[in-house]
Short mmCIF file of the C-alpha atoms (twelve columns), coordinates in Angstrom:
data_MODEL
# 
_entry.id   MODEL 
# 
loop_
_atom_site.group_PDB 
_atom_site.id 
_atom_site.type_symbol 
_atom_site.label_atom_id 
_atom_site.label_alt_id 
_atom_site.label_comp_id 
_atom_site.label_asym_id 
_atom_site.label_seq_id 
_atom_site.Cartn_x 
_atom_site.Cartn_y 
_atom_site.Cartn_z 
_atom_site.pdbx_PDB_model_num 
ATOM 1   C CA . UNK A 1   -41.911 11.553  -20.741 1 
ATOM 2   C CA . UNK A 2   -41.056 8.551   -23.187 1 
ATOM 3   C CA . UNK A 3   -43.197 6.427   -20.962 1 
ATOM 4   C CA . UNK A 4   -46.184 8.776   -20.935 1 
ATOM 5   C CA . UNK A 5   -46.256 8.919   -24.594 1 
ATOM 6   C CA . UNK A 6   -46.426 5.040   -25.100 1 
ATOM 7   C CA . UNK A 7   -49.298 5.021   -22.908 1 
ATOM 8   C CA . UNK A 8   -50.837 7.574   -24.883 1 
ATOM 9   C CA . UNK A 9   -49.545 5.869   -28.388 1 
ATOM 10  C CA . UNK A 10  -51.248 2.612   -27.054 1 
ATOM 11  C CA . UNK A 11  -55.099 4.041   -25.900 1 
ATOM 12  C CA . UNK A 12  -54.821 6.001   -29.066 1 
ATOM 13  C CA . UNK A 13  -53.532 3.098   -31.079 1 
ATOM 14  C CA . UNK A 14  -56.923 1.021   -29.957 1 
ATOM 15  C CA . UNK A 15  -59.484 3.704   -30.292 1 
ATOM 16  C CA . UNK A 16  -58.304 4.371   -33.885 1 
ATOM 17  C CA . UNK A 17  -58.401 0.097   -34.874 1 
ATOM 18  C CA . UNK A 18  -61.917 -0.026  -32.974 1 
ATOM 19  C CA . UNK A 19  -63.150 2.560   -35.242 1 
ATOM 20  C CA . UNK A 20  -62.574 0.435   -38.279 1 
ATOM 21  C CA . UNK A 21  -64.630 -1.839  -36.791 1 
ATOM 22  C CA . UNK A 22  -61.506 -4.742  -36.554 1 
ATOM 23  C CA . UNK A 23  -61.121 -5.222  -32.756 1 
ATOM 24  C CA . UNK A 24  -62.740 -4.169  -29.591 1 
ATOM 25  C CA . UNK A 25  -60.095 -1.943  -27.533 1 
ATOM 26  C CA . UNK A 26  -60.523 -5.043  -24.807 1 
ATOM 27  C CA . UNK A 27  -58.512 -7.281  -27.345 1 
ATOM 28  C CA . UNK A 28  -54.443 -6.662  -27.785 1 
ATOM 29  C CA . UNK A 29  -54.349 -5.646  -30.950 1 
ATOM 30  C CA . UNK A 30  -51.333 -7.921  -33.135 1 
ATOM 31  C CA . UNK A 31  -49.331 -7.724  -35.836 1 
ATOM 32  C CA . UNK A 32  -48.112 -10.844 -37.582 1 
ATOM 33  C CA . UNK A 33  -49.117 -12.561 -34.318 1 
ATOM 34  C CA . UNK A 34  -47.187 -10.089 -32.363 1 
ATOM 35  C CA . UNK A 35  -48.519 -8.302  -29.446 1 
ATOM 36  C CA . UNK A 36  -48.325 -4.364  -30.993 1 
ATOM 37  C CA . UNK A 37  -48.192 -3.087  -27.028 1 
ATOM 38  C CA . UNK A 38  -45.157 -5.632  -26.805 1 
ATOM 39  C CA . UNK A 39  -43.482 -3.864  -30.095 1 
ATOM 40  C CA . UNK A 40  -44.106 -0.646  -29.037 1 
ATOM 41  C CA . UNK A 41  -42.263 -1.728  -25.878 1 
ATOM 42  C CA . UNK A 42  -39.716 -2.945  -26.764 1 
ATOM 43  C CA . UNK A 43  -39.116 0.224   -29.408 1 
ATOM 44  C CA . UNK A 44  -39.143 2.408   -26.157 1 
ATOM 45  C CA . UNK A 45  -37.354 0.834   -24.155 1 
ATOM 46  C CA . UNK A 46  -34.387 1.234   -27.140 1 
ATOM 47  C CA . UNK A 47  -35.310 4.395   -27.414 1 
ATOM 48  C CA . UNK A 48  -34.625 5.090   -23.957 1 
ATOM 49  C CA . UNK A 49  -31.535 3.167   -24.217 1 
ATOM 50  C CA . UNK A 50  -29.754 5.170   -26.511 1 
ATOM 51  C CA . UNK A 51  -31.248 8.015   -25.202 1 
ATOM 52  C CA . UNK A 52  -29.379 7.398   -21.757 1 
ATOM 53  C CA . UNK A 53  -26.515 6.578   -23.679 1 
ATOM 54  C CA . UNK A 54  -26.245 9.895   -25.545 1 
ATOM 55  C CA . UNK A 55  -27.375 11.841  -22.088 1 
ATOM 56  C CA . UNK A 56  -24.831 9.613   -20.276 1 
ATOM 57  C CA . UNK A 57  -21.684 10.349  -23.225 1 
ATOM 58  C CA . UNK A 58  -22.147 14.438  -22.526 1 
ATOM 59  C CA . UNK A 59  -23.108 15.583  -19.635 1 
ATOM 60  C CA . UNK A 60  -20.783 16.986  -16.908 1 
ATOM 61  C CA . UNK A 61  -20.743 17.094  -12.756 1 
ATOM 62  C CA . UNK A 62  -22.837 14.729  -10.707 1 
ATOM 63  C CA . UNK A 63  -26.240 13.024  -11.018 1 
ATOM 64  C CA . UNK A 64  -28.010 9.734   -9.669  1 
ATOM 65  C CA . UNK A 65  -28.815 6.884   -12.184 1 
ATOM 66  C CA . UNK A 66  -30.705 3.811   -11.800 1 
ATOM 67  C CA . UNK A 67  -28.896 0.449   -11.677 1 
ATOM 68  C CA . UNK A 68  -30.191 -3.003  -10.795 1 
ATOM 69  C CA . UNK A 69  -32.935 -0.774  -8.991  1 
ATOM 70  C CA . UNK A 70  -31.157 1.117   -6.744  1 
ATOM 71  C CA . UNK A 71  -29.611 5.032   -6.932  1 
ATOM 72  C CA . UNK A 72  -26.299 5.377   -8.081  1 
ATOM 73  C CA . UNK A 73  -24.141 8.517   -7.566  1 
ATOM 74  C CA . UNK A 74  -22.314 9.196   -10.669 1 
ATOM 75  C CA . UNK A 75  -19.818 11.940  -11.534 1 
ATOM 76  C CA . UNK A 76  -18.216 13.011  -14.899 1 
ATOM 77  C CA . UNK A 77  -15.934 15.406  -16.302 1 
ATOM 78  C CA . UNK A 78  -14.403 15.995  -20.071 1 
ATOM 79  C CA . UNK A 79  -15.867 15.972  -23.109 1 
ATOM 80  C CA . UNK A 80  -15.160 12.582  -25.579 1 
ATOM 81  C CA . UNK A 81  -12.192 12.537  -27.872 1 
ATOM 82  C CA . UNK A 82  -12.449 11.015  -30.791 1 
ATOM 83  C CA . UNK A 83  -11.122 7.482   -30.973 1 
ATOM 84  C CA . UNK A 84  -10.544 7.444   -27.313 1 
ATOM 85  C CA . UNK A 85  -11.808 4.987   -24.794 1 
ATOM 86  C CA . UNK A 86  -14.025 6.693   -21.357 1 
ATOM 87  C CA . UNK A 87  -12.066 6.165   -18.444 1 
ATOM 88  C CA . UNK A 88  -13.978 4.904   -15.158 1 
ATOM 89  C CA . UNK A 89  -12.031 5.461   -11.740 1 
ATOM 90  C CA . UNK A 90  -13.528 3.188   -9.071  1 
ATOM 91  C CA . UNK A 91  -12.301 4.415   -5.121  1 
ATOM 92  C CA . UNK A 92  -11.577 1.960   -2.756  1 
ATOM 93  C CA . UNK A 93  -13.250 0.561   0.050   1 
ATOM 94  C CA . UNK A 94  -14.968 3.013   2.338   1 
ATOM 95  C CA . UNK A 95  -14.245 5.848   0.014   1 
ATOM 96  C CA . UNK A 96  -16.585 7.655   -2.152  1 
ATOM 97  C CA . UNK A 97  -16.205 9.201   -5.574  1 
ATOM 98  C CA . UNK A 98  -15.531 12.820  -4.059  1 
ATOM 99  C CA . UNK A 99  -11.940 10.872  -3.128  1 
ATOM 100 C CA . UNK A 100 -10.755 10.991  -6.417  1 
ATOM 101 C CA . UNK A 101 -12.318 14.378  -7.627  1 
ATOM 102 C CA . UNK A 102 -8.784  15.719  -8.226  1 
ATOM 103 C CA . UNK A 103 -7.924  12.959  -10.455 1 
ATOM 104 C CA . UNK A 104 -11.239 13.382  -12.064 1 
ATOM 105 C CA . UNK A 105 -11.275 16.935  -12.536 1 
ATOM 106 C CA . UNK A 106 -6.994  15.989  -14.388 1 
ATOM 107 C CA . UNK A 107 -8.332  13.751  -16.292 1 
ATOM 108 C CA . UNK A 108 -10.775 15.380  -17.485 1 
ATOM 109 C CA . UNK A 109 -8.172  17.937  -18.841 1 
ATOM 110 C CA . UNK A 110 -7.830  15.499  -21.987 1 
ATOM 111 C CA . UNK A 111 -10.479 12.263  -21.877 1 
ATOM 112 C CA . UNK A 112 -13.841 11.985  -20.797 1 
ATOM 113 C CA . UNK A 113 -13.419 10.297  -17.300 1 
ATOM 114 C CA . UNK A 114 -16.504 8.912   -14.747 1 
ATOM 115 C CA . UNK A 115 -16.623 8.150   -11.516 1 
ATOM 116 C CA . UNK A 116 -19.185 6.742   -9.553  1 
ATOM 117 C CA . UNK A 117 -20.094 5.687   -5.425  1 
ATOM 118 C CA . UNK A 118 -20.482 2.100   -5.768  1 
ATOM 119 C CA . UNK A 119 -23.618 0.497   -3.461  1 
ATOM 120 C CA . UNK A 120 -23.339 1.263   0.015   1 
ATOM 121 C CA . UNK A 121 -20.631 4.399   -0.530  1 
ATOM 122 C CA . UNK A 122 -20.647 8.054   -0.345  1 
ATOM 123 C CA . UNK A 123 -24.236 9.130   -1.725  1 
ATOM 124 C CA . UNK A 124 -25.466 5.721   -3.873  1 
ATOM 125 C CA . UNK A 125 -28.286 3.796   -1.984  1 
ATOM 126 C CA . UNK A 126 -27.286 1.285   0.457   1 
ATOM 127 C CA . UNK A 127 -27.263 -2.811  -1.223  1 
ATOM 128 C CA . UNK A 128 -30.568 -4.581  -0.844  1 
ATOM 129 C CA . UNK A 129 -27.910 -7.830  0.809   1 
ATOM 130 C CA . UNK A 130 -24.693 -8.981  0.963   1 
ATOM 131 C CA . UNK A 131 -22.799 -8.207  -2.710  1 
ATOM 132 C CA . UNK A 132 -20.238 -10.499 -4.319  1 
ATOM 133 C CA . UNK A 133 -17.983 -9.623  -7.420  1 
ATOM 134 C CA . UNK A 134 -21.262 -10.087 -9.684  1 
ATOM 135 C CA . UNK A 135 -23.886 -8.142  -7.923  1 
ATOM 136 C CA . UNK A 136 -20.999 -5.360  -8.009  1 
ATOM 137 C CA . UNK A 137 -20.491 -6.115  -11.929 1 
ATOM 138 C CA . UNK A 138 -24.181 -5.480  -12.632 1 
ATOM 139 C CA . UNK A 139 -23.976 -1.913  -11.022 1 
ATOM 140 C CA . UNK A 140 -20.668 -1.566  -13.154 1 
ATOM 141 C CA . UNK A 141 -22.565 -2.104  -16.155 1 
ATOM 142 C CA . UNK A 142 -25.154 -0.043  -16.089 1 
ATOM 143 C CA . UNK A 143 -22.998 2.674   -15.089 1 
ATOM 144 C CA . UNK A 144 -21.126 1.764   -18.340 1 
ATOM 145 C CA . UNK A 145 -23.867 1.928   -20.349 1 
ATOM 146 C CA . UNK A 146 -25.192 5.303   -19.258 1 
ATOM 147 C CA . UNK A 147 -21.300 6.694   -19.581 1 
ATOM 148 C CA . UNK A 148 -19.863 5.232   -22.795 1 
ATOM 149 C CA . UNK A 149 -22.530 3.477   -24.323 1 
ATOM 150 C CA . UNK A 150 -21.178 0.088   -26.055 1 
ATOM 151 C CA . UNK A 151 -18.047 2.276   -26.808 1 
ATOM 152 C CA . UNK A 152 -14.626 1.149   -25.287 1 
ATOM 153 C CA . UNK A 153 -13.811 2.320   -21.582 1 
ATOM 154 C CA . UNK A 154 -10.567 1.895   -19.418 1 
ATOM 155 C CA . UNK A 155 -11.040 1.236   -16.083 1 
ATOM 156 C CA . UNK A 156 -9.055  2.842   -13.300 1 
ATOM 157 C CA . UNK A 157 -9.009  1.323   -9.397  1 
ATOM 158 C CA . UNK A 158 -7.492  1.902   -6.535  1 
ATOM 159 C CA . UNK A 159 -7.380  -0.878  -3.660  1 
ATOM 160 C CA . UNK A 160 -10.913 -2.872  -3.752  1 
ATOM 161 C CA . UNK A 161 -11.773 -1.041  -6.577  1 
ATOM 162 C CA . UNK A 162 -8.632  -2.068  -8.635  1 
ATOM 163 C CA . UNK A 163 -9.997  -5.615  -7.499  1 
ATOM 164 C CA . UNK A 164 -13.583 -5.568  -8.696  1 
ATOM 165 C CA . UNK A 165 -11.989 -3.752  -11.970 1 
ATOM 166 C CA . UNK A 166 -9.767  -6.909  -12.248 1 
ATOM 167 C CA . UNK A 167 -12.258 -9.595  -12.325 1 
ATOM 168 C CA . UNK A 168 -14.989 -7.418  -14.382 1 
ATOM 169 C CA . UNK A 169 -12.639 -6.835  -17.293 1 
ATOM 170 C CA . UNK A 170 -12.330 -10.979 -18.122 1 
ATOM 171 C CA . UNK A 171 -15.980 -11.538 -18.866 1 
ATOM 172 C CA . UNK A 172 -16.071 -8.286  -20.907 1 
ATOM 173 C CA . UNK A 173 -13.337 -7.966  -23.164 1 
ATOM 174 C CA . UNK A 174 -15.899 -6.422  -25.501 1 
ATOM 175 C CA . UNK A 175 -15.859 -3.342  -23.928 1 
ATOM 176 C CA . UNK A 176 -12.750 -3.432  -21.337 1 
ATOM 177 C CA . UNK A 177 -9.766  -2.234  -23.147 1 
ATOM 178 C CA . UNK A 178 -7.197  -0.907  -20.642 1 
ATOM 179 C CA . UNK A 179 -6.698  -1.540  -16.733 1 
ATOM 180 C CA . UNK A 180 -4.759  0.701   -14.190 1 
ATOM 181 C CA . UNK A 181 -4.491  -1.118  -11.113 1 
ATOM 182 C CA . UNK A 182 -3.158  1.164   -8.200  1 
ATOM 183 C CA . UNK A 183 -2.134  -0.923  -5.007  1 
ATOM 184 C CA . UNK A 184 -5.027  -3.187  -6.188  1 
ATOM 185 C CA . UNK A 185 -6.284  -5.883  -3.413  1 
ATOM 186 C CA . UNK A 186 -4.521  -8.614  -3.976  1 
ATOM 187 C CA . UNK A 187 -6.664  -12.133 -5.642  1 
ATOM 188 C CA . UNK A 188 -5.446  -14.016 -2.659  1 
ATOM 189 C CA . UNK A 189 -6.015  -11.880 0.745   1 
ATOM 190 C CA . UNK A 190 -7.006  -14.230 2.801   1 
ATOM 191 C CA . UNK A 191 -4.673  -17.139 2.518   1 
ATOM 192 C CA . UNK A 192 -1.951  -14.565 2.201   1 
ATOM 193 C CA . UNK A 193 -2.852  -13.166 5.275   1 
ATOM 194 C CA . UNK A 194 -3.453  -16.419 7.416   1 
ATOM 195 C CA . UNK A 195 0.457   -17.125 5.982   1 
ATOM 196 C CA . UNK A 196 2.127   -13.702 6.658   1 
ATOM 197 C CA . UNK A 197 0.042   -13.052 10.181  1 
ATOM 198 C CA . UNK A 198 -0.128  -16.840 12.241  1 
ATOM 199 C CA . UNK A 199 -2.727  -16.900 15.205  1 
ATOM 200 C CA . UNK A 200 -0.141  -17.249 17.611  1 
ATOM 201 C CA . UNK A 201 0.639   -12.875 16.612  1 
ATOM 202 C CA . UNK A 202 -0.951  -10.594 19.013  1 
ATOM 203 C CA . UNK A 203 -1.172  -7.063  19.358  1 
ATOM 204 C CA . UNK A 204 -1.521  -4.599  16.436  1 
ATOM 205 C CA . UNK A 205 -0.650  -7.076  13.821  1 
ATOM 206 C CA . UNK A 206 -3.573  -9.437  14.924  1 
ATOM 207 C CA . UNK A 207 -5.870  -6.276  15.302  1 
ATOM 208 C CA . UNK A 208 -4.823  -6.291  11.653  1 
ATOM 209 C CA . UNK A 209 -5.476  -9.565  10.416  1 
ATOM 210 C CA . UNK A 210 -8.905  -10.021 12.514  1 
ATOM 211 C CA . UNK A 211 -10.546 -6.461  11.082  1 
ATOM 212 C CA . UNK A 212 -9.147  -7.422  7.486   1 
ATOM 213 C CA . UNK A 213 -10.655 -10.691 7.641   1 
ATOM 214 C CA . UNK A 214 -13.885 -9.366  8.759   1 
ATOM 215 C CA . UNK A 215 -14.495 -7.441  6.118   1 
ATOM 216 C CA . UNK A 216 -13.587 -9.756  3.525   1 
ATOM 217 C CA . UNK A 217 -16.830 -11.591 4.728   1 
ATOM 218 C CA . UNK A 218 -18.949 -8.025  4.277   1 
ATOM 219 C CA . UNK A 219 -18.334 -6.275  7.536   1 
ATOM 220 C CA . UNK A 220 -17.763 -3.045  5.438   1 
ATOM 221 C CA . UNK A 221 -19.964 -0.404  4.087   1 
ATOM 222 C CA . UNK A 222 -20.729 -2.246  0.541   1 
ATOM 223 C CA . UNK A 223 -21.549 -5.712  2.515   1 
ATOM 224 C CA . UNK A 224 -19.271 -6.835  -0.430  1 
ATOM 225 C CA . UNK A 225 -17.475 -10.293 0.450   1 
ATOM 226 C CA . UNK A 226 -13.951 -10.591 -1.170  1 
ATOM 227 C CA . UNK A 227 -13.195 -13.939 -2.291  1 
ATOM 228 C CA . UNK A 228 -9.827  -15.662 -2.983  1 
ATOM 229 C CA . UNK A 229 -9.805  -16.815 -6.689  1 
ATOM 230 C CA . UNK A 230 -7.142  -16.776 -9.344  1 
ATOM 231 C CA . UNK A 231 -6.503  -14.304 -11.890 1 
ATOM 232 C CA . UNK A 232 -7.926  -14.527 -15.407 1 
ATOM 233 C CA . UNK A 233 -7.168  -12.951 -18.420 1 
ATOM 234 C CA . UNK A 234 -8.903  -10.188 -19.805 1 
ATOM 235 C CA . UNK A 235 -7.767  -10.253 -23.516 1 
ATOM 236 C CA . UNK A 236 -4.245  -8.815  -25.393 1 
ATOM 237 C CA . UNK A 237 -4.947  -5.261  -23.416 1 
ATOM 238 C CA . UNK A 238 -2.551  -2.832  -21.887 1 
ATOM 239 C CA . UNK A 239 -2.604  -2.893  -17.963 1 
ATOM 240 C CA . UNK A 240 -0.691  -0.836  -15.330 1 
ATOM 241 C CA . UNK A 241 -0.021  -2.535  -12.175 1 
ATOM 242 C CA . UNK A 242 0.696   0.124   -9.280  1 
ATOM 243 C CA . UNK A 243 2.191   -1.001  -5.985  1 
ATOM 244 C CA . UNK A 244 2.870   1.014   -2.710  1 
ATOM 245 C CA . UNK A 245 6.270   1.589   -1.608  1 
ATOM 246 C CA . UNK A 246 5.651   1.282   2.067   1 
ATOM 247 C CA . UNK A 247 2.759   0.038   3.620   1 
ATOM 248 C CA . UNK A 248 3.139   -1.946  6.868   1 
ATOM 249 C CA . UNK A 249 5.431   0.452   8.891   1 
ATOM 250 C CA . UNK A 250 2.968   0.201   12.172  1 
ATOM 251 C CA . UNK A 251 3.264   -3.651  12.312  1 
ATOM 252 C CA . UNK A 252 7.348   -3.700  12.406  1 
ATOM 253 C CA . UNK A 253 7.057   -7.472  13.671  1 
ATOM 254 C CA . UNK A 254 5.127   -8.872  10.435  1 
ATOM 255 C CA . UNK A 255 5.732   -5.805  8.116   1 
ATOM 256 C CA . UNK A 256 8.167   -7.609  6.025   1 
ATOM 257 C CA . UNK A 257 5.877   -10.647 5.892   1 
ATOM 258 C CA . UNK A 258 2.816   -8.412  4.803   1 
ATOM 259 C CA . UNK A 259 5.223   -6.929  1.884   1 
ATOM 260 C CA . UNK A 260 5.746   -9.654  0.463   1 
ATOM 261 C CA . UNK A 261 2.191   -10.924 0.939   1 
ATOM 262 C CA . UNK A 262 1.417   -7.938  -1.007  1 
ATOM 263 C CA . UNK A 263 4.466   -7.438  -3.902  1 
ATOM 264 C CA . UNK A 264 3.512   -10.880 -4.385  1 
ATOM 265 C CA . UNK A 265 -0.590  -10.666 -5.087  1 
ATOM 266 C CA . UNK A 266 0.842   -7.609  -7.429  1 
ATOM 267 C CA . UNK A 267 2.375   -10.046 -9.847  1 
ATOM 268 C CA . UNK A 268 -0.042  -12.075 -9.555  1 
ATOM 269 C CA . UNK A 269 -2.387  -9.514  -10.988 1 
ATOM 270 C CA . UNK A 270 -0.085  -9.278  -14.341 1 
ATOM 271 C CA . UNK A 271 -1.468  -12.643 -15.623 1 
ATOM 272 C CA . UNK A 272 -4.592  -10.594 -16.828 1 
ATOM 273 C CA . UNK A 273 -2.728  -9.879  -20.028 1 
ATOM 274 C CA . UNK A 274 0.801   -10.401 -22.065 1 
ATOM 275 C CA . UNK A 275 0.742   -6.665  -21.946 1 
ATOM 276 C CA . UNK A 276 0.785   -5.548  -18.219 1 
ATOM 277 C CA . UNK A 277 3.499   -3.689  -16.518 1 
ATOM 278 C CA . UNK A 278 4.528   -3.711  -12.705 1 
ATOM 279 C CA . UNK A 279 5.762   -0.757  -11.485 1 
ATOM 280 C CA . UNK A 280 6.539   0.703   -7.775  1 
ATOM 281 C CA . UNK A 281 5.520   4.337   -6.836  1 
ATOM 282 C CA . UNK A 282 8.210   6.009   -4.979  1 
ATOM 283 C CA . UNK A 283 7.655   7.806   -1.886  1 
ATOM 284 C CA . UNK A 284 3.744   6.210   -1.906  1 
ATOM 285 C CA . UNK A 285 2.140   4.551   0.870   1 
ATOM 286 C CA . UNK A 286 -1.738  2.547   -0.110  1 
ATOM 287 C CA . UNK A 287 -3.323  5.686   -1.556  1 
ATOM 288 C CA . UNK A 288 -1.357  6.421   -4.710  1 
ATOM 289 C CA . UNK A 289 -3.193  8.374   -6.647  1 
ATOM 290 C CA . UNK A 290 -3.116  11.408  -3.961  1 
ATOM 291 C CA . UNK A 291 0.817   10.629  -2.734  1 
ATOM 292 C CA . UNK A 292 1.788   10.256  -6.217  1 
ATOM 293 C CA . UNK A 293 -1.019  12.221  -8.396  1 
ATOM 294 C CA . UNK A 294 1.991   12.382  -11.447 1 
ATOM 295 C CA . UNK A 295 2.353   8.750   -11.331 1 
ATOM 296 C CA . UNK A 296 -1.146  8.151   -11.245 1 
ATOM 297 C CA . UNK A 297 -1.902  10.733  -13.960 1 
ATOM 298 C CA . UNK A 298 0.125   9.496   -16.664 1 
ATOM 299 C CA . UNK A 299 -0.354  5.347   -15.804 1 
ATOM 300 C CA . UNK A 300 -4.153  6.297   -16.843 1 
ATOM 301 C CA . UNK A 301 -3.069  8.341   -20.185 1 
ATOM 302 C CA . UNK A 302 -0.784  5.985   -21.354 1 
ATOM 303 C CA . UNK A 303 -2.932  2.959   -21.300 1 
ATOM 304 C CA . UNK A 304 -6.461  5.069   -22.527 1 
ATOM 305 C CA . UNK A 305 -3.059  6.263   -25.817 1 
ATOM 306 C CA . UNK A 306 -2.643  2.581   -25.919 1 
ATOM 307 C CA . UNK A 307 -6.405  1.403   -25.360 1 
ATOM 308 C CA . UNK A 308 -7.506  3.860   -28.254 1 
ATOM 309 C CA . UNK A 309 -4.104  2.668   -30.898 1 
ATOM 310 C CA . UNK A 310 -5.553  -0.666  -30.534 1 
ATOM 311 C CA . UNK A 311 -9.186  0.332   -31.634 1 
ATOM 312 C CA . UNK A 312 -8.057  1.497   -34.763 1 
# 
């Protein structure tokens, strides 16, 4: 409707400066030298901003949204507490937001909490091409904006979605104040895989390594590529690092290998801050949150309690 009415402002806005006999309503009318179409513009546009933003901070259940010009699928649940950040859970690879709808819908018990199908998952368009960590970042953003505004978040991922979560949060400290990592990829997959898994393995464990490896060049549903790079700090915030218990029972031969591989790109992960903690979930294979929904739960609350100490 917002657009409608500038277009109306505008053809209203010429008749009425024609009538005075100062400009034809072919001419762009200025002020100061200023296009006044370009003002009113740009005064829209903000107005549509914050108008997203206060949409985006209360609504509740599930909706599309617009982002880098494709259709988003976006989910919320909660209503804002005061002084605390918005949390933003983002699934794993090949899952959509529905995955985590019971860690939503807990959540959502206390803090405002968003979810959303990232290009290419559950019911968000499919990518226009292949997506790398930025292309992914830009959709992250404008999900942001609608959600929390340029208020502080904490973001919450599980697997390739505790990755993309990882490398965001550096180049936006601004607005990134807690990370929960749970059995995030690790910065290093492919080098640790071509050390734990040699070519000379066969069977199941090369099955393993060749299928990984394939969609690490975007041979999964997001056509995101996962590149090897090292960790970077994201600022003096809290962060909860989540690993699996057991993970690699089916490959017996290079399970311990893969373990390591794995325990290993965990610790790597704590270098995003002085504050991040390392902790094993008992009894929890790759999907934490749903073998060890407690766990999960109260990693979240304590670094949103933290996240929200620190903003005042």
């Amino acid at each position: 409707m917002l657009r409608t009415i500038k277009a109306t402002a505008m053809a209203a806005l010429c008749c009425a400066v024609a009538g005075t006999g100062l400009v034809a309503c072919e001419e762009t009318p200025t002020v100061d030298g200023k296009a006044i179409e370009e003002s009113v513009d740009a005064a829209v546009d903000d107005a549509l901003d914050d108008a997203d933003a206060v949409i985006g901070a209360t609504f509740t259940g599930t909706k599309k949204i617009k982002a880098e010009g494709r259709s988003v699928n976006l989910s919320c649940a909660g209503a804002p507490a005061d002084g605390r950040p918005v949390i933003v859970l983002l699934a794993g690879a090949g899952d959509g937001l529905d995955k985590m709808a019971d860690l939503r819908k807990t959540l959502g018990e206390r803090d405002r909490v968003c979810s959303y199908d990232r290009l290419g998952e559950g019911a968000s368009d499919q990518p226009a091409a292949t997506q790398r960590q930025a292309d992914s970042g830009k959709v992250l953003t404008a999900v942001l904006n609608h959600v929390a505004g340029d208020g502080p978040v904490v973001l919450a991922g599980h697997s390739l979605g505790g990755l993309i979560a990882a490398r965001y949060a550096p180049d936006h400290q601004d607005r990134v104040k807690g990370l929960v990592l749970m059995d995030a990829t690790i910065p290093a997959l492919d080098a640790g895989l071509a050390k734990a898994v040699p070519d000379s393995a066969t069977g199941p464990a090369a099955e393993l390594r060749d299928q990984t490896l394939a969609a690490n060049q975007g041979q999964n549903p997001e056509r995101f590529v996962i590149e090897d790079a090292k960790v970077r700090s994201a600022g003096d915030i809290p962060v909860a690092v989540i690993q699996h218990e057991t993970q690699f029972a089916e490959v017996p031969e290079y399970g311990p290998a893969l373990e390591g591989m794995w325990s290993a790109g965990q610790q790597q992960w704590l270098a995003l801050s002085s504050r991040s903690k390392l902790t094993t979930a008992a009894g929890s294979g790759h999907y934490i949150y749903t073998d060890r929904p407690d766990l999960a739960v109260e990693a979240v609350r304590d670094v949103a309690t933290q996240a929200a100490a620190d903003q005042r």
